[in-house]
Amino acid sequence: MIFIKRILVILILFISIVLITAYFMPKEYSVEREMTINKPADSIFKYVRSLKNQNEFSVWANMDPKMKVHYRGIDGMIGSVSSWESDVKEVGVGEQEITKITENRRLDFALRFKKPMDDTAVGFMSTEPISENQTKVKWGISGAIPYPTNIMLPLLRMDQMIGNDLQKGLENLKDKMEKK
């Protein structure tokens, strides 16, 4: 009986330490990458504001050639939605909706993931002219992981995990834009 009580006390202490630690850990993440592209800002912005075009340079969209994609609304306008379904775990099921457009500067969107996890995030793409024929393009995603699962945030290394995909997507975008 003493053995079971000690196991229970140890278990309760362990769970308490985890919950207390999670309470003080960050719950939000934000990942950004940027790249200079040798094209005018307006032509890049016109291209990236289209959800259909985003699927051409996005790493996630290219992971599954059999992915089903559906579009609602007027592409490139506030309220337009791109939804996807894939059996590939890294792609899953979800949708992206354009929520705000600052003409020739910034595109904000909501990301709603349904599988393999139910989650939401927000993202943006921005264009900033450096010169007449050079543009700094930024791509960012941010979100929150609820308590107490936020204790996993440092282990997930979101900056590396998402950041590598954003970087590769920007490289794909650079290749596409500079070949035009």
mmCIF file of C-alpha atoms in Angstrom:
data_model
loop_
_atom_site.group_PDB
_atom_site.id
_atom_site.type_symbol
_atom_site.label_atom_id
_atom_site.label_comp_id
_atom_site.label_asym_id
_atom_site.label_seq_id
_atom_site.Cartn_x
_atom_site.Cartn_y
_atom_site.Cartn_z
ATOM 1 C CA MET A 1 0.000 0.000 0.000
ATOM 2 C CA ILE A 2 2.853 2.412 0.812
ATOM 3 C CA PHE A 3 4.332 1.697 -2.617
ATOM 4 C CA ILE A 4 1.102 2.727 -4.378
ATOM 5 C CA LYS A 5 0.865 5.917 -2.282
ATOM 6 C CA ARG A 6 4.441 6.856 -3.175
ATOM 7 C CA ILE A 7 3.759 6.255 -6.866
ATOM 8 C CA LEU A 8 0.645 8.450 -6.642
ATOM 9 C CA VAL A 9 2.545 11.225 -4.819
ATOM 10 C CA ILE A 10 5.326 11.109 -7.423
ATOM 11 C CA LEU A 11 2.771 11.145 -10.239
ATOM 12 C CA ILE A 12 0.898 14.094 -8.719
ATOM 13 C CA LEU A 13 4.168 15.993 -8.197
ATOM 14 C CA PHE A 14 5.239 15.316 -11.787
ATOM 15 C CA ILE A 15 1.886 16.471 -13.209
ATOM 16 C CA SER A 16 1.954 19.568 -10.982
ATOM 17 C CA ILE A 17 5.460 20.500 -12.123
ATOM 18 C CA VAL A 18 4.456 20.078 -15.782
ATOM 19 C CA LEU A 19 1.313 22.203 -15.342
ATOM 20 C CA ILE A 20 3.128 24.935 -13.419
ATOM 21 C CA THR A 21 5.957 25.010 -15.967
ATOM 22 C CA ALA A 22 3.471 25.196 -18.870
ATOM 23 C CA TYR A 23 1.685 28.099 -17.181
ATOM 24 C CA PHE A 24 4.830 30.239 -17.390
ATOM 25 C CA MET A 25 5.958 29.159 -20.865
ATOM 26 C CA PRO A 26 5.149 31.085 -24.072
ATOM 27 C CA LYS A 27 1.882 30.193 -25.734
ATOM 28 C CA GLU A 28 2.442 32.046 -29.000
ATOM 29 C CA TYR A 29 4.840 31.609 -31.890
ATOM 30 C CA SER A 30 5.734 33.826 -34.818
ATOM 31 C CA VAL A 31 7.893 32.860 -37.776
ATOM 32 C CA GLU A 32 9.034 35.147 -40.611
ATOM 33 C CA ARG A 33 11.350 34.838 -43.554
ATOM 34 C CA GLU A 34 12.305 37.384 -46.188
ATOM 35 C CA MET A 35 14.022 37.421 -49.547
ATOM 36 C CA THR A 36 14.995 39.995 -52.147
ATOM 37 C CA ILE A 37 13.513 39.356 -55.579
ATOM 38 C CA ASN A 38 14.671 41.161 -58.722
ATOM 39 C CA LYS A 39 11.254 42.314 -59.913
ATOM 40 C CA PRO A 40 9.115 45.397 -59.223
ATOM 41 C CA ALA A 41 6.996 45.243 -56.063
ATOM 42 C CA ASP A 42 3.673 45.723 -57.869
ATOM 43 C CA SER A 43 4.210 42.726 -60.165
ATOM 44 C CA ILE A 44 5.188 40.488 -57.233
ATOM 45 C CA PHE A 45 2.226 41.653 -55.153
ATOM 46 C CA LYS A 46 -0.174 41.080 -58.047
ATOM 47 C CA TYR A 47 1.158 37.511 -58.314
ATOM 48 C CA VAL A 48 1.175 36.562 -54.603
ATOM 49 C CA ARG A 49 -2.280 37.940 -53.841
ATOM 50 C CA SER A 50 -3.750 35.137 -55.963
ATOM 51 C CA LEU A 51 -4.399 32.025 -53.872
ATOM 52 C CA LYS A 52 -4.092 29.930 -57.025
ATOM 53 C CA ASN A 53 -0.614 31.354 -57.652
ATOM 54 C CA GLN A 54 0.409 30.705 -54.041
ATOM 55 C CA ASN A 55 -0.106 26.990 -54.654
ATOM 56 C CA GLU A 56 2.535 27.190 -57.382
ATOM 57 C CA PHE A 57 5.348 28.212 -55.006
ATOM 58 C CA SER A 58 4.161 26.910 -51.634
ATOM 59 C CA VAL A 59 6.176 23.974 -50.299
ATOM 60 C CA TRP A 60 3.083 22.482 -48.664
ATOM 61 C CA ALA A 61 1.001 22.570 -51.846
ATOM 62 C CA ASN A 62 3.777 20.782 -53.724
ATOM 63 C CA MET A 63 4.119 17.926 -51.199
ATOM 64 C CA ASP A 64 1.107 16.105 -52.622
ATOM 65 C CA PRO A 65 0.432 16.173 -56.373
ATOM 66 C CA LYS A 66 -2.906 14.404 -55.694
ATOM 67 C CA MET A 67 -4.076 17.093 -53.259
ATOM 68 C CA LYS A 68 -7.641 18.282 -53.890
ATOM 69 C CA VAL A 69 -7.937 22.072 -53.948
ATOM 70 C CA HIS A 70 -11.146 24.113 -54.086
ATOM 71 C CA TYR A 71 -11.566 27.887 -54.386
ATOM 72 C CA ARG A 72 -14.430 30.116 -53.228
ATOM 73 C CA GLY A 73 -14.917 33.790 -53.886
ATOM 74 C CA ILE A 74 -13.020 36.075 -56.224
ATOM 75 C CA ASP A 75 -9.361 35.031 -56.165
ATOM 76 C CA GLY A 76 -7.089 37.736 -54.802
ATOM 77 C CA MET A 77 -9.874 39.596 -53.029
ATOM 78 C CA ILE A 78 -10.830 39.799 -49.341
ATOM 79 C CA GLY A 79 -12.948 36.777 -48.436
ATOM 80 C CA SER A 80 -11.576 34.481 -51.124
ATOM 81 C CA VAL A 81 -10.766 31.007 -49.790
ATOM 82 C CA SER A 82 -8.512 28.198 -50.905
ATOM 83 C CA SER A 83 -9.279 24.857 -49.242
ATOM 84 C CA TRP A 84 -7.249 21.687 -49.544
ATOM 85 C CA GLU A 85 -7.536 17.992 -48.745
ATOM 86 C CA SER A 86 -4.587 15.626 -48.693
ATOM 87 C CA ASP A 87 -3.773 12.209 -47.279
ATOM 88 C CA VAL A 88 -0.182 13.403 -46.736
ATOM 89 C CA LYS A 89 0.139 14.138 -42.994
ATOM 90 C CA GLU A 90 2.285 17.270 -43.478
ATOM 91 C CA VAL A 91 -0.412 18.772 -45.738
ATOM 92 C CA GLY A 92 -3.639 17.481 -44.180
ATOM 93 C CA VAL A 93 -6.961 19.288 -44.533
ATOM 94 C CA GLY A 94 -7.558 23.004 -44.119
ATOM 95 C CA GLU A 95 -8.206 26.359 -45.715
ATOM 96 C CA GLN A 96 -6.709 29.798 -46.188
ATOM 97 C CA GLU A 97 -8.812 32.958 -46.390
ATOM 98 C CA ILE A 98 -7.662 36.434 -47.403
ATOM 99 C CA THR A 99 -8.679 38.742 -44.548
ATOM 100 C CA LYS A 100 -7.036 42.067 -45.430
ATOM 101 C CA ILE A 101 -5.253 43.650 -48.370
ATOM 102 C CA THR A 102 -3.062 46.725 -48.238
ATOM 103 C CA GLU A 103 -2.693 47.331 -51.967
ATOM 104 C CA ASN A 104 0.785 46.613 -53.348
ATOM 105 C CA ARG A 105 2.111 46.222 -49.781
ATOM 106 C CA ARG A 106 0.599 43.430 -47.690
ATOM 107 C CA LEU A 107 -1.763 40.475 -47.836
ATOM 108 C CA ASP A 108 -3.114 39.081 -44.538
ATOM 109 C CA PHE A 109 -4.783 35.700 -44.285
ATOM 110 C CA ALA A 110 -6.342 33.288 -41.823
ATOM 111 C CA LEU A 111 -5.255 29.661 -41.788
ATOM 112 C CA ARG A 112 -7.671 27.040 -40.484
ATOM 113 C CA PHE A 113 -6.269 23.537 -40.133
ATOM 114 C CA LYS A 114 -8.716 20.658 -39.691
ATOM 115 C CA LYS A 115 -6.520 17.544 -40.017
ATOM 116 C CA PRO A 116 -4.238 16.128 -38.706
ATOM 117 C CA MET A 117 -4.882 18.736 -35.981
ATOM 118 C CA ASP A 118 -7.600 21.286 -35.383
ATOM 119 C CA ASP A 119 -5.801 24.637 -35.199
ATOM 120 C CA THR A 120 -5.831 28.196 -36.478
ATOM 121 C CA ALA A 121 -3.069 30.622 -37.354
ATOM 122 C CA VAL A 122 -2.661 33.924 -39.153
ATOM 123 C CA GLY A 123 -0.185 34.798 -41.837
ATOM 124 C CA PHE A 124 0.922 37.538 -44.161
ATOM 125 C CA MET A 125 2.962 38.244 -47.248
ATOM 126 C CA SER A 126 4.369 41.700 -47.771
ATOM 127 C CA THR A 127 6.267 43.447 -50.527
ATOM 128 C CA GLU A 128 8.579 46.396 -49.962
ATOM 129 C CA PRO A 129 10.301 48.130 -52.869
ATOM 130 C CA ILE A 130 14.062 48.359 -52.469
ATOM 131 C CA SER A 131 14.623 49.912 -55.884
ATOM 132 C CA GLU A 132 12.679 50.138 -59.130
ATOM 133 C CA ASN A 133 13.419 46.510 -59.960
ATOM 134 C CA GLN A 134 14.100 44.956 -56.535
ATOM 135 C CA THR A 135 11.624 43.985 -53.846
ATOM 136 C CA LYS A 136 11.937 42.620 -50.327
ATOM 137 C CA VAL A 137 9.251 39.950 -49.856
ATOM 138 C CA LYS A 138 8.348 38.810 -46.332
ATOM 139 C CA TRP A 139 6.261 35.783 -45.462
ATOM 140 C CA GLY A 140 5.136 35.152 -41.908
ATOM 141 C CA ILE A 141 2.906 32.856 -39.889
ATOM 142 C CA SER A 142 1.937 33.167 -36.240
ATOM 143 C CA GLY A 143 -0.340 31.307 -33.903
ATOM 144 C CA ALA A 144 -0.899 30.065 -30.391
ATOM 145 C CA ILE A 145 -0.691 26.721 -28.681
ATOM 146 C CA PRO A 146 -3.159 26.433 -25.787
ATOM 147 C CA TYR A 147 -2.213 25.675 -22.187
ATOM 148 C CA PRO A 148 -1.018 23.084 -21.127
ATOM 149 C CA THR A 149 0.107 21.709 -24.499
ATOM 150 C CA ASN A 150 2.228 24.846 -24.919
ATOM 151 C CA ILE A 151 4.884 23.019 -22.901
ATOM 152 C CA MET A 152 5.722 21.293 -26.211
ATOM 153 C CA LEU A 153 6.439 24.610 -27.995
ATOM 154 C CA PRO A 154 10.229 24.589 -27.411
ATOM 155 C CA LEU A 155 10.410 20.975 -28.588
ATOM 156 C CA LEU A 156 8.483 21.750 -31.782
ATOM 157 C CA ARG A 157 11.057 24.357 -32.859
ATOM 158 C CA MET A 158 8.450 26.231 -34.897
ATOM 159 C CA ASP A 159 10.978 28.726 -36.206
ATOM 160 C CA GLN A 160 12.960 25.956 -37.822
ATOM 161 C CA MET A 161 10.033 23.734 -38.818
ATOM 162 C CA ILE A 162 7.852 26.423 -40.414
ATOM 163 C CA GLY A 163 10.737 28.750 -41.243
ATOM 164 C CA ASN A 164 12.459 26.232 -43.516
ATOM 165 C CA ASP A 165 9.235 25.782 -45.507
ATOM 166 C CA LEU A 166 8.682 29.540 -45.760
ATOM 167 C CA GLN A 167 12.279 30.003 -46.941
ATOM 168 C CA LYS A 168 11.930 27.291 -49.599
ATOM 169 C CA GLY A 169 8.614 28.818 -50.706
ATOM 170 C CA LEU A 170 10.273 32.219 -51.093
ATOM 171 C CA GLU A 171 13.063 30.612 -53.105
ATOM 172 C CA ASN A 172 10.412 29.008 -55.354
ATOM 173 C CA LEU A 173 8.697 32.398 -55.700
ATOM 174 C CA LYS A 174 12.008 34.073 -56.585
ATOM 175 C CA ASP A 175 12.692 31.460 -59.287
ATOM 176 C CA LYS A 176 9.198 31.901 -60.775
ATOM 177 C CA MET A 177 9.232 35.704 -60.685
ATOM 178 C CA GLU A 178 12.738 36.190 -62.039
ATOM 179 C CA LYS A 179 12.106 33.795 -64.948
ATOM 180 C CA LYS A 180 9.064 35.792 -66.102
#
